[in-house]
Structure formats: structure tokens, C-alpha cells
Short mmCIF file of N, CA and C in Angstrom, two decimals:
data_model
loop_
_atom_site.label_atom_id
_atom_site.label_comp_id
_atom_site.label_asym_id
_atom_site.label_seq_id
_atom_site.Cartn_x
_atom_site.Cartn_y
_atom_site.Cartn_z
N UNK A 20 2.98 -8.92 6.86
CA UNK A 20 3.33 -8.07 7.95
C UNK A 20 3.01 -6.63 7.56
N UNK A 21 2.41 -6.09 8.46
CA UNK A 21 2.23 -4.19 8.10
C UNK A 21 2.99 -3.69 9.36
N UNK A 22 3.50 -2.54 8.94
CA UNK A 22 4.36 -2.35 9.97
C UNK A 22 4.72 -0.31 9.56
N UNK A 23 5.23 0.44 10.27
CA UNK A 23 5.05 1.95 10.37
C UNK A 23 6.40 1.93 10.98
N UNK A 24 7.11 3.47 11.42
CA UNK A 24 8.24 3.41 12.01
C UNK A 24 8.05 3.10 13.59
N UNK A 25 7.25 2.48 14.09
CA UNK A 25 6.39 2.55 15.12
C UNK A 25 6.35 0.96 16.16
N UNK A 26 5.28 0.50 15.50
CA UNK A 26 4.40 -0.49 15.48
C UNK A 26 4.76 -1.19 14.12
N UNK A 27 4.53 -3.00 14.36
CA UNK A 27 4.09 -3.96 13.45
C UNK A 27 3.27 -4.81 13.52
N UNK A 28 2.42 -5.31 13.11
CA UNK A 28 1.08 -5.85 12.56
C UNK A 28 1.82 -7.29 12.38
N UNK A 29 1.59 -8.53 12.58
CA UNK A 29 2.23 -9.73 12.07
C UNK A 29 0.90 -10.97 12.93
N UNK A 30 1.47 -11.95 11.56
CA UNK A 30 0.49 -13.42 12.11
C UNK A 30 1.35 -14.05 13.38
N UNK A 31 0.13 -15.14 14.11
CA UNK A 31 0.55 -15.37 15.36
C UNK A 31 1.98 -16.24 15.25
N UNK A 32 2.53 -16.63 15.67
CA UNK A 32 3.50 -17.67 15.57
C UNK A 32 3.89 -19.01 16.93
N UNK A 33 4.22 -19.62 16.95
CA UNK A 33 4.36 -20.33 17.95
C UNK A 33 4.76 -19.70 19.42
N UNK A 34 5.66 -19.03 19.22
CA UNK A 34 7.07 -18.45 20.38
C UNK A 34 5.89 -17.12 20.75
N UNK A 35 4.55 -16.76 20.17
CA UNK A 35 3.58 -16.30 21.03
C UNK A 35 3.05 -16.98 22.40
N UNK A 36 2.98 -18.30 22.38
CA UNK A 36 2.47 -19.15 23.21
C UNK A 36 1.89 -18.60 24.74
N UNK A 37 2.82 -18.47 25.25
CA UNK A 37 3.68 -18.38 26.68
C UNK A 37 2.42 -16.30 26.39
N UNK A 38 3.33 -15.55 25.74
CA UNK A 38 2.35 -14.41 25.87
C UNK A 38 1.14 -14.27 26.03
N UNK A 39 0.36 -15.03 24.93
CA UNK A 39 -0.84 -15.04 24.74
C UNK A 39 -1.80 -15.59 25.65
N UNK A 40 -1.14 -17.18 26.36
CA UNK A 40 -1.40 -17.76 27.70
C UNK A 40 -1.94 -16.63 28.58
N UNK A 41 -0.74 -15.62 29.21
CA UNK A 41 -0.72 -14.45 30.12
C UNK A 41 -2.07 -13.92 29.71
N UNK A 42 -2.04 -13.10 28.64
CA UNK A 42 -3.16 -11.93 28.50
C UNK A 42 -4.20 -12.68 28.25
N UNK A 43 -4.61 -13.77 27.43
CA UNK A 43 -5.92 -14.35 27.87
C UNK A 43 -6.27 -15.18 29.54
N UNK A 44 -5.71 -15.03 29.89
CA UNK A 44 -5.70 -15.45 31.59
C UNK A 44 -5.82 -14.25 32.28
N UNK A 45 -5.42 -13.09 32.02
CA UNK A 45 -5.39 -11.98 32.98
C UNK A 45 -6.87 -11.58 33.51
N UNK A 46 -7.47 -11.80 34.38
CA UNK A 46 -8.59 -11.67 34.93
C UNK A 46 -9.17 -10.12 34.66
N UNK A 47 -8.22 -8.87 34.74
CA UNK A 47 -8.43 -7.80 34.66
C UNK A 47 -8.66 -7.47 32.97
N UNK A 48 -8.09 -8.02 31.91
CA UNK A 48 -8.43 -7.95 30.48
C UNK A 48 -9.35 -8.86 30.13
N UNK A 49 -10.21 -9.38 30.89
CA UNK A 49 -11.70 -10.04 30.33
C UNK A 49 -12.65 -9.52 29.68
N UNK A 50 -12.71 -8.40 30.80
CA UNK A 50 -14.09 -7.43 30.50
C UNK A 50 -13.86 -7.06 29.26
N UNK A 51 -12.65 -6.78 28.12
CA UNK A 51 -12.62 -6.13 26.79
C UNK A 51 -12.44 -6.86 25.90
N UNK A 52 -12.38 -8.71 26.62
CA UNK A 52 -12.22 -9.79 25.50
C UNK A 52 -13.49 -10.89 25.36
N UNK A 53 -14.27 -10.05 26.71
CA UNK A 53 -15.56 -10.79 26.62
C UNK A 53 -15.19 -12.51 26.67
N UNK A 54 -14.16 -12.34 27.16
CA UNK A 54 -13.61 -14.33 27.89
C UNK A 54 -14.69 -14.04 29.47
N UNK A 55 -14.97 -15.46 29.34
CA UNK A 55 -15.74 -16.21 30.90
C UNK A 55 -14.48 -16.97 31.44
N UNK A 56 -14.09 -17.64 31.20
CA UNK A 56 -13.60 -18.51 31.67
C UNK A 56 -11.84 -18.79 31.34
N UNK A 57 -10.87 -19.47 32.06
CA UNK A 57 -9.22 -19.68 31.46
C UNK A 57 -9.17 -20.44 30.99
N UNK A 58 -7.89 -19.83 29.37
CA UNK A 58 -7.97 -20.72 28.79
C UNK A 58 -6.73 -21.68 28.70
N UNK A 59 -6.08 -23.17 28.06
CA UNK A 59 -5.44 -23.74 29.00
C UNK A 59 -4.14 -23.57 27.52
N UNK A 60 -3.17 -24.05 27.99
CA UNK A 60 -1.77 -23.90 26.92
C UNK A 60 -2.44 -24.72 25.40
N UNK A 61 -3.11 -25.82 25.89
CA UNK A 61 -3.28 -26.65 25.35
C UNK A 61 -4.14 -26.19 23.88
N UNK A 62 -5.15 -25.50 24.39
CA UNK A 62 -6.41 -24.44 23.64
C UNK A 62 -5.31 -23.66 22.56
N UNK A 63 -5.01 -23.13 23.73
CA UNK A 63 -4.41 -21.78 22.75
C UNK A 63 -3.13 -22.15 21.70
N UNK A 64 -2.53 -23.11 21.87
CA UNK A 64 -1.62 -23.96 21.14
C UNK A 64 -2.27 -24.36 19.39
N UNK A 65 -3.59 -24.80 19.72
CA UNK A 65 -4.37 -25.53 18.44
C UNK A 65 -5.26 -24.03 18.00
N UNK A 66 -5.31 -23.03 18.69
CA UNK A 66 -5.63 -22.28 17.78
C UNK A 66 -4.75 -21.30 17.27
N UNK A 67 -3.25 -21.00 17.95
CA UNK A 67 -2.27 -20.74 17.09
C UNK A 67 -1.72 -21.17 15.64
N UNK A 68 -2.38 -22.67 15.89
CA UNK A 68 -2.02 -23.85 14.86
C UNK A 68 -2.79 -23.26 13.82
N UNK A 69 -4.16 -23.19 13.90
CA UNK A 69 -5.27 -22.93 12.98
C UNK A 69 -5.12 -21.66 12.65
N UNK A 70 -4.99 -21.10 12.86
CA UNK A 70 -5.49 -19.18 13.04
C UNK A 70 -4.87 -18.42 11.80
N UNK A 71 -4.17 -19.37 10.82
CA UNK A 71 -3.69 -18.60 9.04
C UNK A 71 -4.90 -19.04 8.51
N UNK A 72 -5.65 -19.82 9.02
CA UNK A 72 -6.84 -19.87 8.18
C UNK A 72 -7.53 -18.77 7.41
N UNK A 73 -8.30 -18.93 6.40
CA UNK A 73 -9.04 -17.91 5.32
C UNK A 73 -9.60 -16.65 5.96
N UNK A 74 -9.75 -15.65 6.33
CA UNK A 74 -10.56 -15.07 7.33
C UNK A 74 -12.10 -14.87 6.88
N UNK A 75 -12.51 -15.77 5.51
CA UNK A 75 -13.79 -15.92 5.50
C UNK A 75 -14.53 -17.27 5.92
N UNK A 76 -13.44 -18.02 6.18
CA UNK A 76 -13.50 -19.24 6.96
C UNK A 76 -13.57 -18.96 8.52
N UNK A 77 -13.11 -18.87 9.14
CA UNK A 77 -13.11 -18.46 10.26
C UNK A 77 -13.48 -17.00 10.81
N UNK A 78 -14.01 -15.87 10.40
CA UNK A 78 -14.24 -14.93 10.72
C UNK A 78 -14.28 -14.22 11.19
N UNK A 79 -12.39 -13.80 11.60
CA UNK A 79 -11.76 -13.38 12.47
C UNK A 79 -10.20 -13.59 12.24
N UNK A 80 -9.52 -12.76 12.18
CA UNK A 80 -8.01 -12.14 12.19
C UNK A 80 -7.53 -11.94 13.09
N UNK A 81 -6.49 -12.63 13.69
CA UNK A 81 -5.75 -11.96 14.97
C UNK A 81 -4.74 -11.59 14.54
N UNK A 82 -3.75 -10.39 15.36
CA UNK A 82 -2.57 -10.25 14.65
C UNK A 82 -1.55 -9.53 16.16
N UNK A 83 -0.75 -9.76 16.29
CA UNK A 83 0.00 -9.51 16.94
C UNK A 83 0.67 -8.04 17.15
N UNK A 84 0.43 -7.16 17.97
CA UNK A 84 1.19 -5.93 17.56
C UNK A 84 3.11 -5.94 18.38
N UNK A 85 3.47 -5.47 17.83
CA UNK A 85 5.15 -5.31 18.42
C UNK A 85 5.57 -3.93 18.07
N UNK A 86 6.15 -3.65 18.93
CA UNK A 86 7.05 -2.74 18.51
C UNK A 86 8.62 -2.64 17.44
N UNK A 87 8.54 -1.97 17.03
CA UNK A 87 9.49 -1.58 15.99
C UNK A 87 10.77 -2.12 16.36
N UNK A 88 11.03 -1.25 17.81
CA UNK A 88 12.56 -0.53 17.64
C UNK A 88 13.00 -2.00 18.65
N UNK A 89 12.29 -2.61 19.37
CA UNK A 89 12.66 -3.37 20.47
C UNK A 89 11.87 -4.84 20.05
N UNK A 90 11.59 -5.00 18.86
CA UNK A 90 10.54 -6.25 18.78
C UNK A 90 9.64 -6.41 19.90
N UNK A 91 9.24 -6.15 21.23
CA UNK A 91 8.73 -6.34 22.06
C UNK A 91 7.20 -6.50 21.47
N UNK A 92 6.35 -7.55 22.38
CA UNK A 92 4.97 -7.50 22.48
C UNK A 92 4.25 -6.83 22.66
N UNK A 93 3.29 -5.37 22.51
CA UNK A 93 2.72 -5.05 23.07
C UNK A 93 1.27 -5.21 23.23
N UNK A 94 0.99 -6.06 22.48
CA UNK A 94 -0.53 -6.26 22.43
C UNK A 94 -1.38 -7.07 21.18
N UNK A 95 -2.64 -7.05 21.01
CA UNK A 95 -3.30 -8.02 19.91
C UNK A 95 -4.34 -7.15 19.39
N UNK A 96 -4.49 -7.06 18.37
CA UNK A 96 -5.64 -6.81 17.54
C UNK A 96 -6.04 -7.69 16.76
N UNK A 97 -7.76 -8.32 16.96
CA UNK A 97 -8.23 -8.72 16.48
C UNK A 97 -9.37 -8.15 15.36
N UNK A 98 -9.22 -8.48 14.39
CA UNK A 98 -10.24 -7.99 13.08
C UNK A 98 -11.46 -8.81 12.76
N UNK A 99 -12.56 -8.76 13.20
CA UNK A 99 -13.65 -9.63 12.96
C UNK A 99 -14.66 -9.05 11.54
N UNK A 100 -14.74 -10.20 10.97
CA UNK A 100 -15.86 -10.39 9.59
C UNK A 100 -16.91 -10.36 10.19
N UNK A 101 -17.81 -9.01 10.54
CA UNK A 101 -19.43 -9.48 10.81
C UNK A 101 -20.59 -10.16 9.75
N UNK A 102 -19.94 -9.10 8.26
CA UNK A 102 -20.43 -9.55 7.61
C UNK A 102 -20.07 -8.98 6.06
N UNK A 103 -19.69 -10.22 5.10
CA UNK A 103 -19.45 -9.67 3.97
C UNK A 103 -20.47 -9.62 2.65
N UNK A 104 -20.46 -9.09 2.05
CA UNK A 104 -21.53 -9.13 0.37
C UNK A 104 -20.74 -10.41 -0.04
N UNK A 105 -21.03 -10.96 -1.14
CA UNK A 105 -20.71 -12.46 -1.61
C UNK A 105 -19.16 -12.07 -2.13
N UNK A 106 -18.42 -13.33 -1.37
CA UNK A 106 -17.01 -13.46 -1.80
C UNK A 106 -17.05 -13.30 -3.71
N UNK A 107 -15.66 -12.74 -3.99
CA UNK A 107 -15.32 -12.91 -5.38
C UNK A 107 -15.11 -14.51 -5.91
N UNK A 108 -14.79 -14.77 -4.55
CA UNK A 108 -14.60 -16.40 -5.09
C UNK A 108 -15.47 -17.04 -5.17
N UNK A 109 -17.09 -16.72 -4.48
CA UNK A 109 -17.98 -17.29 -4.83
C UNK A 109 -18.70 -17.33 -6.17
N UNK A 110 -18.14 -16.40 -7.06
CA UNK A 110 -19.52 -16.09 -8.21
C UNK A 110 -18.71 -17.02 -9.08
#
């Protein structure tokens, strides 16, 4: 978790579900998620499941932002790997 007196940074968790449903469905937040199409509980369930994966495995970080003072949701930042020099774990 990273977190400021502010804002916190945290991995997805289940009890996201229901949120995440909303804002990837919202027709008006497409255009900045580059989604075509809705996605169903079902989807977003198995990639909640997956999504602690390595982020050189999957190549991409999501993270949840909240607020501090109210835990509230306010949003997602995603961190994408375009491209790395050779892992340490590779040599």
C-alpha cells in the first residue's frame, strides 16, 4: 500500500467488484480506457482474481486509489510495462 495524508494506492480486492463493474461500464469513461465494449461481473471477477500477478508477467498494475480520511473510492490507476531492459531475474 502507498499512501500520503491524502490519497492511498492499494491492490484490487474482492469488495472492489460492484465499483469497478460501474466505471468500466460507464459509457462516458471509455474514451480514456480505450474499452469497446461492457464488461460482465463475471470478467471482472477472474481478473480481480488474477491481477497480484508479477507485473512482468502480465504487464500491467492496477491499483485502486481511496481516500485517506473517508476510505472512499475515488478512482484507478493503472501502471503499464511497455517495456523493460532484461529482468534481474533473468541473468
Amino acid at each position: 500500500m502507498i499512501n500520503d495524508d491524502i490519497i492511498r494506492l492499494r491492490a484490487l480486492e474482492p469488495e472492489d467488484l460492484e465499483c469497478l463493474y460501474q466505471w468500466e461500464n460507464d459509457m462516458d469513461l471509455w474514451e480514456v480506457s480505450d474499452t469497446l465494449t461492457p464488461f460482465s461481473l463475471f470478467t471482472l471477477k477472474k481478473y480481480i482474481e488474477t491481477c497480484h500477478l508479477d507485473i512482468y508477467t502480465t504487464k500491467q498494475l492496477r491499483l485502486m486509489i481511496e481516500r485517506v480520511d473517508t476510505n472512499a473510492r475515488i478512482g484507478l490507476v493503472d501502471l503499464c510495462l511497455l517495456y523493460t531492459s532484461p529482468s534481474p531475474r533473468d541473468r
